[in-house]
Amino acid sequence: MATMNRVFLMGNLTKDPELRYTPSGTPVANLRLAVNSTFKGQDGQRKEDVCYVTIVVWNKQAELCNQYLKKGRPVLVEGRLIYRSWEQEGKTRSTLEVRADRVQFMGRREDAGPSPESSEEPVPVMDEPTGGGSPDASDEEPPF
């Protein structure tokens, strides 16, 4: 039986990232994301709904999120759902979170200070496409 666990979310951070380190020194950050959606209610009026999601980011990406992201900043998250449970004060607690594979910073860069793109490293140049296509294909804008 085939399965798939993939999540794509775009929203705004509800607070600054919370960075911590595991006992072995691995960085992990929690992001709180608000994902807004609009719909028409039964009365025909436009309504808004907000879903709050916890995003867990690991390793170097966690440190980058902590460095460059702030409350209110829009982000695009790609990841997978993770269910975890634990005992606290004699009760079993549980949560459903998104473990991020990729966090894309969106919006204006000045919202959160310098961006990773403004580092001293040169931006890699994409190679020209090989085979097929028109001779001026390299002069065209990408379709995305």
Short mmCIF file of C-alpha atoms in Angstrom, two decimals:
data_model
loop_
_atom_site.label_atom_id
_atom_site.label_comp_id
_atom_site.label_asym_id
_atom_site.label_seq_id
_atom_site.Cartn_x
_atom_site.Cartn_y
_atom_site.Cartn_z
CA MET A 1 0.00 0.00 0.00
CA ALA A 2 1.44 3.37 -1.03
CA THR A 3 1.50 6.25 1.44
CA MET A 4 2.48 9.89 1.27
CA ASN A 5 3.15 12.36 4.05
CA ARG A 6 3.87 15.78 2.52
CA VAL A 7 2.79 19.22 3.72
CA PHE A 8 3.11 22.64 2.07
CA LEU A 9 2.09 25.65 4.17
CA MET A 10 2.39 29.38 3.63
CA GLY A 11 1.64 31.78 6.43
CA ASN A 12 3.01 34.32 8.88
CA LEU A 13 5.02 33.69 12.04
CA THR A 14 3.02 34.47 15.18
CA LYS A 15 6.18 34.94 17.27
CA ASP A 16 9.95 34.91 16.93
CA PRO A 17 11.56 31.47 16.41
CA GLU A 18 12.56 29.58 19.56
CA LEU A 19 16.02 28.05 19.12
CA ARG A 20 17.37 25.41 21.48
CA TYR A 21 19.98 22.66 21.31
CA THR A 22 19.66 18.96 22.05
CA PRO A 23 22.07 17.45 24.61
CA SER A 24 24.25 16.32 21.68
CA GLY A 25 24.41 19.92 20.38
CA THR A 26 21.99 19.64 17.44
CA PRO A 27 20.09 22.89 16.84
CA VAL A 28 16.28 22.72 16.73
CA ALA A 29 13.87 25.64 16.32
CA ASN A 30 10.12 25.87 16.82
CA LEU A 31 8.17 28.23 14.58
CA ARG A 32 4.51 29.11 15.18
CA LEU A 33 2.76 29.68 11.87
CA ALA A 34 -0.66 31.23 11.24
CA VAL A 35 -2.22 30.03 7.98
CA ASN A 36 -5.20 32.14 6.89
CA SER A 37 -7.98 30.96 4.62
CA THR A 38 -11.11 32.70 3.35
CA PHE A 39 -14.40 31.15 2.32
CA LYS A 40 -18.06 32.01 1.81
CA GLY A 41 -20.32 31.03 4.65
CA GLN A 42 -23.84 29.65 4.25
CA ASP A 43 -25.14 33.20 4.43
CA GLY A 44 -22.98 34.16 1.43
CA GLN A 45 -20.72 36.41 3.50
CA ARG A 46 -16.96 36.15 3.17
CA LYS A 47 -15.39 34.66 6.30
CA GLU A 48 -11.83 34.10 7.44
CA ASP A 49 -10.36 31.20 9.35
CA VAL A 50 -6.92 30.88 10.92
CA CYS A 51 -5.08 27.62 11.55
CA TYR A 52 -2.10 27.77 13.92
CA VAL A 53 0.62 25.19 13.27
CA THR A 54 3.86 24.37 15.06
CA ILE A 55 6.79 23.87 12.69
CA VAL A 56 9.92 22.06 13.90
CA VAL A 57 13.15 22.90 12.06
CA TRP A 58 16.46 21.06 12.61
CA ASN A 59 20.19 21.61 12.10
CA LYS A 60 21.66 24.58 10.20
CA GLN A 61 18.24 25.55 8.85
CA ALA A 62 17.06 26.03 12.47
CA GLU A 63 19.90 28.46 13.14
CA LEU A 64 19.17 30.37 9.92
CA CYS A 65 15.48 30.66 10.83
CA ASN A 66 16.42 31.98 14.26
CA GLN A 67 18.85 34.48 12.74
CA TYR A 68 16.69 35.87 9.92
CA LEU A 69 13.03 35.33 10.84
CA LYS A 70 10.93 37.47 13.17
CA LYS A 71 7.30 37.66 14.23
CA GLY A 72 5.00 38.54 11.32
CA ARG A 73 7.41 37.37 8.60
CA PRO A 74 5.78 35.27 5.84
CA VAL A 75 7.31 31.85 5.13
CA LEU A 76 6.65 28.84 2.91
CA VAL A 77 7.23 25.52 4.66
CA GLU A 78 7.61 22.10 3.05
CA GLY A 79 7.69 19.12 5.37
CA ARG A 80 5.81 16.19 6.86
CA LEU A 81 3.35 15.64 9.68
CA ILE A 82 4.72 14.24 12.91
CA TYR A 83 2.57 12.98 15.79
CA ARG A 84 4.21 12.76 19.19
CA SER A 85 2.96 11.98 22.68
CA TRP A 86 4.50 12.21 26.16
CA GLU A 87 3.62 11.95 29.84
CA GLN A 88 3.25 15.17 31.83
CA GLU A 89 1.98 15.35 35.40
CA GLY A 90 0.43 11.90 35.10
CA LYS A 91 -1.45 12.71 31.90
CA THR A 92 -0.67 11.67 28.37
CA ARG A 93 -0.24 14.71 26.17
CA SER A 94 0.05 14.71 22.37
CA THR A 95 0.60 17.08 19.47
CA LEU A 96 0.59 17.08 15.69
CA GLU A 97 3.42 19.15 14.19
CA VAL A 98 5.15 19.71 10.88
CA ARG A 99 8.79 18.66 10.65
CA ALA A 100 10.24 21.06 8.09
CA ASP A 101 12.38 19.78 5.27
CA ARG A 102 12.60 23.26 3.75
CA VAL A 103 11.71 26.76 4.94
CA GLN A 104 11.54 29.47 2.28
CA PHE A 105 11.73 33.05 3.58
CA MET A 106 9.10 35.21 1.85
CA GLY A 107 8.27 38.90 1.85
CA ARG A 108 10.51 41.87 2.34
CA ARG A 109 14.05 41.22 3.51
CA GLU A 110 14.28 44.35 5.65
CA ASP A 111 11.58 42.91 7.96
CA ALA A 112 14.16 40.70 9.65
CA GLY A 113 17.54 42.28 8.99
CA PRO A 114 20.13 40.94 6.59
CA SER A 115 19.19 37.91 4.54
CA PRO A 116 21.28 34.84 3.72
CA GLU A 117 21.31 36.00 0.08
CA SER A 118 23.21 39.16 1.06
CA SER A 119 26.27 37.21 2.20
CA GLU A 120 29.65 37.59 0.56
CA GLU A 121 29.27 34.33 -1.36
CA PRO A 122 28.47 34.73 -5.07
CA VAL A 123 25.04 33.67 -6.26
CA PRO A 124 25.31 30.54 -8.44
CA VAL A 125 24.42 31.04 -12.09
CA MET A 126 22.09 28.49 -13.69
CA ASP A 127 23.51 26.62 -16.66
CA GLU A 128 21.84 27.05 -20.01
CA PRO A 129 19.32 24.32 -20.85
CA THR A 130 20.68 21.56 -23.04
CA GLY A 131 19.03 20.15 -26.12
CA GLY A 132 15.69 21.12 -27.73
CA GLY A 133 14.06 24.50 -27.52
CA SER A 134 14.63 27.64 -29.50
CA PRO A 135 18.09 29.17 -29.92
CA ASP A 136 17.03 32.24 -27.90
CA ALA A 137 15.55 30.13 -25.03
CA SER A 138 18.35 31.33 -22.72
CA ASP A 139 17.13 34.96 -23.19
CA GLU A 140 13.60 34.16 -21.96
CA GLU A 141 12.36 34.58 -18.41
CA PRO A 142 11.79 31.33 -16.47
CA PRO A 143 8.08 30.33 -16.40
CA PHE A 144 7.77 30.59 -12.60
#
